[in-house]
Amino acid sequence: MKILLTGGAGFIGSHVAQAYLDQGHEVVVVDDLSTGYAHNVDPRAKLYKIDVRDAQLSEIFASEQPDIVNHHAAQISIPISLKDPCHDADVNVMGFINILECCRKYQVRKVIYISSGGAIYGEAEEYPTTENYRPAPLSVYAINKMCGEQYLQAYRHHYGIDYTVLRYANVYGPRQVPYGEAGVVAIFIEKLLQGLIPTVYAYSDEPEGMIRDYVYVADVVRANVLALTEGNNDCFNIGTCVETTTLQLYNAICWQLGLDVPPHRGEARPGDLRRSMLDCSKAFKVLGWSPIYNLVDGLKQTIIYFKEKGIEK
Ligand SMILES: NC(=O)c1ccc[n+]([C@@H]2O[C@H](COP(=O)([O-])OP(=O)(O)OC[C@H]3O[C@@H](n4cnc5c(N)ncnc54)[C@H](O)[C@@H]3O)[C@@H](O)[C@H]2O)c1
């Protein structure tokens, strides 16, 4: 299969590209390198440095004729989405419409769309949260991710383009950047390796910090491989259904580094969701997917990587 992968120079997308290539697929990466890096792109893939909003994207689709599009490119920062909502909508909605229009014109069979289970449900009352829970996004980023899901339904209805939505929990691992949804993992590791003391942000009534569902990137990659052939016209939570507070995460990283340093404490930032944890039983039933890595094993791999390569700035 030929797969056009947007955001393939970024943290998660670059791992997905490698897995597709290892399976013998042809991969074309579309990335403007705004937060990604050319050196993340496997040399077996072809890289086009272009913005997903660019009208010239159509020419790439015309010459490459991909069978499947996997859409990882995005403005990924929740704080930036709140500071500059027009930019977030421009990249995450208009950019995605540009992609969908190319899919329609050049008969792409299927789109794999990356959404956020960590953001779109808001402060969910159902916990762990299933895909049936009605999303109640609280950030501009989450609204626009949800909007993309709805465009997929419309393009399926009108033009017959299949899709699979993967709603990621908080993804961490090698090549992670500090500004995404699980950026705290990279920030804690980097600071502790430099001998600095990180800050654990918390609401005053929940001193252990925010509850999150941390999923290791290799597990997320397997969901993208399965989605090539399974789970058409459906959406799936991709997480671990394990809750971890910010303080537990901090302690787990300190333990692996052999450190015993209490963190600085700070007030939760406005907009920080208090808790998020995903029920992923649907991905197991339909895709045959479940996570393999627990937090200890995933952090171990991540720390090995950061010790060797450091964090990208
Ligand atoms: N990291 C997480 O915890 C997490 C959780 C839920 C969803 N996601 C989603 O996963 C996807 C990948 O995120 P990531 O964490 O790997 O971040 P990342 O920043 O490493 O990857 C995003 C990639 O998209 C590229 N990009 C950004 N804007 C672009 C544009 N206008 N045109 C072309 N390319 C553009 C960047 O250069 C980068 O390579 C995103 O859609 C993100 O919203 C991530």
XYZ file of C-alpha atoms and ligand atoms in Angstrom:
357
model
C 0.000 0.000 0.000
C 1.074 3.582 -0.504
C 0.441 5.672 2.603
C 0.646 9.453 2.749
C 1.472 10.291 6.363
C 1.095 13.890 7.488
C 3.165 14.884 10.520
C 5.559 12.013 9.779
C 8.561 14.077 10.915
C 7.048 14.492 14.374
C 7.223 12.402 17.515
C 4.428 9.871 16.970
C 4.213 10.118 13.166
C 7.887 9.236 12.698
C 7.429 6.000 14.670
C 4.300 5.157 12.656
C 6.202 5.745 9.394
C 8.917 3.304 10.456
C 6.368 0.605 11.330
C 4.606 1.005 7.973
C 7.932 0.825 6.127
C 8.950 -2.261 8.108
C 5.754 -3.904 6.906
C 6.721 -3.249 3.300
C 4.412 -0.287 2.650
C 5.487 2.760 0.697
C 5.419 5.927 2.830
C 5.214 9.537 1.698
C 5.623 12.063 4.530
C 3.998 15.492 4.370
C 5.318 17.790 7.083
C 6.173 21.498 7.308
C 8.800 20.743 10.014
C 7.222 23.346 12.334
C 7.642 21.031 15.355
C 9.027 17.965 13.561
C 12.528 17.267 12.238
C 13.757 15.981 8.889
C 16.197 13.703 10.739
C 13.219 11.907 12.347
C 12.084 10.740 8.910
C 13.247 7.276 7.949
C 15.370 7.550 4.746
C 13.159 4.887 3.128
C 10.276 7.407 3.155
C 9.909 10.348 0.789
C 9.585 13.698 2.601
C 7.674 16.674 1.214
C 8.271 19.798 3.302
C 4.915 21.488 2.889
C 2.137 22.911 5.039
C -1.095 20.892 5.038
C -2.924 24.158 4.237
C -0.933 24.716 1.045
C -2.903 24.548 -2.235
C 0.080 22.774 -3.834
C -0.686 19.700 -1.736
C -2.995 18.690 -4.553
C 0.008 18.242 -6.874
C 1.617 15.837 -4.388
C -1.563 13.758 -4.275
C -1.724 13.826 -8.090
C 1.799 12.482 -8.485
C 1.869 10.100 -5.491
C -1.696 8.675 -5.725
C -1.763 7.336 -2.130
C -4.165 4.535 -1.170
C -4.421 5.661 2.445
C -3.850 8.935 4.279
C -2.766 8.908 7.923
C -3.221 12.402 9.397
C -0.921 13.153 12.326
C 0.024 16.753 11.448
C -1.499 19.260 13.830
C -1.056 22.295 15.989
C -0.629 20.184 19.151
C -0.441 22.657 22.018
C -3.554 23.258 24.125
C -2.193 26.572 25.562
C -1.386 27.847 22.029
C -4.890 26.859 20.899
C -6.315 29.067 23.656
C -3.957 31.977 22.939
C -4.456 31.852 19.176
C -7.702 30.020 18.348
C -7.704 31.218 14.734
C -4.304 29.620 14.106
C -5.428 26.347 15.699
C -8.566 26.276 13.547
C -6.559 27.216 10.481
C -4.124 24.305 10.845
C -6.353 21.707 12.483
C -9.605 22.382 10.621
C -8.765 24.198 7.359
C -5.602 22.121 6.912
C -7.608 18.949 7.367
C -10.277 20.079 4.897
C -7.491 20.684 2.375
C -6.346 17.085 2.940
C -9.888 15.731 2.632
C -10.447 17.607 -0.614
C -7.276 16.017 -2.012
C -8.532 12.607 -0.829
C -11.802 13.179 -2.647
C -10.150 14.335 -5.911
C -7.567 11.556 -5.999
C -9.747 8.644 -4.799
C -7.986 7.920 -1.519
C -9.630 4.804 -0.025
C -9.288 5.561 3.662
C -8.209 8.242 6.135
C -6.742 7.393 9.559
C -7.361 10.482 11.679
C -5.639 11.217 14.966
C -7.904 12.711 17.585
C -7.433 13.157 21.311
C -9.213 11.052 23.912
C -7.212 13.024 26.460
C -8.869 16.288 25.384
C -12.210 15.889 23.589
C -14.197 14.396 26.486
C -13.468 17.387 28.733
C -14.085 16.765 32.458
C -15.966 13.547 31.689
C -18.499 12.232 34.168
C -18.052 8.703 32.845
C -14.712 7.424 34.122
C -12.945 5.576 32.564
C -14.456 7.183 29.497
C -15.797 5.146 26.584
C -16.218 6.283 22.978
C -19.990 6.487 23.601
C -19.547 9.358 26.029
C -20.672 12.592 24.401
C -17.537 14.718 23.890
C -17.596 18.016 25.784
C -14.369 19.716 24.657
C -13.062 22.484 26.909
C -10.150 23.737 24.787
C -9.998 25.138 21.274
C -7.609 22.298 20.358
C -10.189 19.732 21.500
C -13.056 21.481 19.678
C -11.089 21.455 16.444
C -10.009 17.812 16.826
C -13.689 16.923 17.287
C -14.598 19.012 14.272
C -12.197 16.912 12.155
C -14.001 13.758 13.280
C -17.263 15.240 12.040
C -15.792 16.147 8.666
C -14.825 12.504 8.261
C -18.422 11.432 8.743
C -19.557 13.919 6.102
C -16.913 12.806 3.584
C -17.829 9.187 4.220
C -21.503 9.984 3.689
C -21.073 12.057 0.525
C -17.991 10.550 -1.134
C -17.617 7.057 0.365
C -14.153 7.690 1.856
C -13.611 5.253 4.751
C -11.997 6.413 7.961
C -10.751 5.249 11.337
C -10.402 7.713 14.209
C -7.788 6.957 16.872
C -8.399 8.976 20.040
C -5.066 8.919 21.833
C -4.620 9.245 25.578
C -1.349 10.935 26.674
C 1.413 9.522 24.493
C 5.037 9.451 25.640
C 8.278 7.922 24.386
C 11.466 8.553 22.408
C 11.488 11.722 20.219
C 8.693 13.233 22.261
C 8.465 17.027 22.212
C 7.747 19.011 25.396
C 4.659 20.963 24.204
C 2.211 18.112 23.418
C -0.373 16.500 25.665
C 2.100 14.264 27.514
C 4.907 16.841 27.345
C 5.289 16.587 31.118
C 7.118 13.255 30.698
C 9.815 14.840 28.509
C 10.018 17.922 30.747
C 10.476 15.914 33.963
C 13.110 13.600 32.444
C 15.051 16.435 30.846
C 15.107 18.589 33.993
C 16.068 15.724 36.289
C 18.865 14.641 33.936
C 20.185 18.217 34.044
C 20.103 18.256 37.861
C 17.166 20.702 37.933
C 14.025 20.294 40.043
C 10.757 20.094 38.059
C 7.434 21.534 39.235
C 4.376 19.372 39.862
C 1.274 21.486 39.179
C -1.855 20.610 41.156
C -5.268 21.920 42.197
C -5.291 22.704 45.913
C -7.884 19.987 46.631
C -5.921 17.349 44.640
C -2.302 17.774 45.756
C -1.020 14.788 43.751
C -1.767 16.694 40.552
C -3.757 15.825 37.473
C -4.787 12.254 36.679
C -3.738 11.064 33.237
C -3.638 7.907 31.162
C -0.081 7.562 29.795
C 0.333 5.279 26.782
C 3.699 4.326 25.294
C 4.338 5.288 21.677
C 5.087 1.718 20.481
C 1.578 0.691 21.543
C 0.061 3.649 19.694
C 2.027 2.633 16.595
C 0.458 -0.846 16.627
C -3.002 0.734 16.610
C -2.027 2.665 13.461
C -0.888 -0.557 11.795
C -4.151 -2.331 12.646
C -6.185 0.643 11.441
C -4.849 0.152 7.900
C -7.212 -2.786 7.481
C -9.563 -2.821 10.507
C -12.054 -0.571 12.250
C -13.565 1.192 9.267
C -15.844 4.154 9.945
C -15.472 3.955 13.685
C -13.505 5.628 16.465
C -11.302 4.046 19.142
C -9.777 5.155 22.407
C -6.079 4.291 22.504
C -4.829 4.380 26.084
C -4.150 2.073 28.998
C -7.128 2.553 31.355
C -4.561 3.076 34.116
C -4.662 6.322 36.066
C -1.435 8.052 37.078
C -1.214 11.321 38.988
C 1.465 13.859 38.088
C 3.205 13.120 41.391
C 3.157 9.354 40.718
C 4.677 10.025 37.293
C 7.331 12.227 38.876
C 8.156 9.582 41.493
C 8.294 6.821 38.854
C 10.831 8.831 36.828
C 12.893 9.691 39.936
C 12.921 6.028 40.935
C 14.262 4.984 37.521
C 16.934 7.675 37.708
C 17.866 6.633 41.254
C 16.950 10.089 42.613
C 15.145 11.117 45.763
C 14.359 14.800 45.196
C 11.031 16.358 46.164
C 9.534 18.413 43.295
C 8.646 22.105 43.413
C 4.903 22.631 43.736
C 2.770 24.953 41.613
C -0.920 25.859 41.178
C -2.680 24.074 38.295
C -2.711 26.193 35.128
C -6.112 27.432 33.895
C -7.580 24.856 31.531
C -5.722 21.869 33.014
C -8.234 18.995 33.009
C -8.388 17.372 36.438
C -8.588 13.819 35.228
C -8.688 11.745 32.109
C -8.576 7.983 31.675
C -9.796 6.011 28.691
C -11.715 2.769 28.472
C -10.051 0.958 25.563
C -12.113 -2.240 25.482
C -13.602 -1.324 22.092
C -10.132 -1.204 20.481
C -9.523 -4.675 21.921
C -12.828 -6.091 20.643
C -12.756 -4.565 17.155
C -9.077 -3.990 16.324
C -7.599 -6.728 18.521
C -5.471 -3.989 20.129
C -4.397 -3.620 23.717
C -1.346 -1.933 25.218
C 1.712 -4.075 25.974
C 3.886 -1.549 27.827
C 3.219 -0.532 31.409
C 4.478 2.827 32.680
C 7.663 1.364 34.183
C 8.726 -0.321 30.928
C 7.744 2.636 28.753
C 9.574 5.138 30.973
C 12.644 2.911 30.951
C 12.835 3.081 27.136
C 12.110 6.805 27.132
C 14.838 7.564 29.683
C 17.395 5.476 27.757
C 16.588 7.561 24.673
C 16.764 10.947 26.407
C 20.027 10.047 28.144
C 21.561 9.343 24.753
C 19.941 11.955 22.516
C 18.470 14.635 24.763
C 15.292 16.541 24.005
C 14.726 18.402 20.734
C 14.239 22.158 21.219
N 1.415 13.486 22.097
C 0.222 13.207 22.629
O 0.100 12.885 23.818
C -1.027 13.257 21.762
C -2.272 12.958 22.357
C -3.422 12.998 21.569
C -3.333 13.310 20.220
N -2.108 13.623 19.681
C -2.058 13.957 18.269
O -1.066 13.170 17.647
C -0.554 13.880 16.513
C 0.964 13.893 16.551
O 1.390 14.607 17.724
P 2.876 14.543 18.285
O 2.767 14.485 19.757
O 3.644 13.520 17.556
O 3.389 16.021 17.947
P 4.546 16.545 16.972
O 4.525 18.037 17.082
O 5.819 15.850 17.267
O 4.019 16.114 15.537
C 3.219 16.933 14.725
C 3.876 17.036 13.359
O 3.024 17.787 12.499
C 3.811 18.732 11.787
N 2.958 19.870 11.462
C 2.409 20.761 12.326
N 1.688 21.681 11.664
C 1.788 21.358 10.337
C 1.267 21.924 9.156
N 0.514 23.040 9.187
N 1.556 21.348 7.963
C 2.336 20.226 7.926
N 2.862 19.657 9.008
C 2.582 20.206 10.211
C 4.940 19.090 12.720
O 6.081 19.630 12.063
C 5.222 17.748 13.403
O 6.184 17.021 12.680
C -1.197 15.259 16.547
O -2.309 15.248 15.684
C -1.651 15.385 17.988
O -2.740 16.278 18.116
C -0.961 13.591 20.418
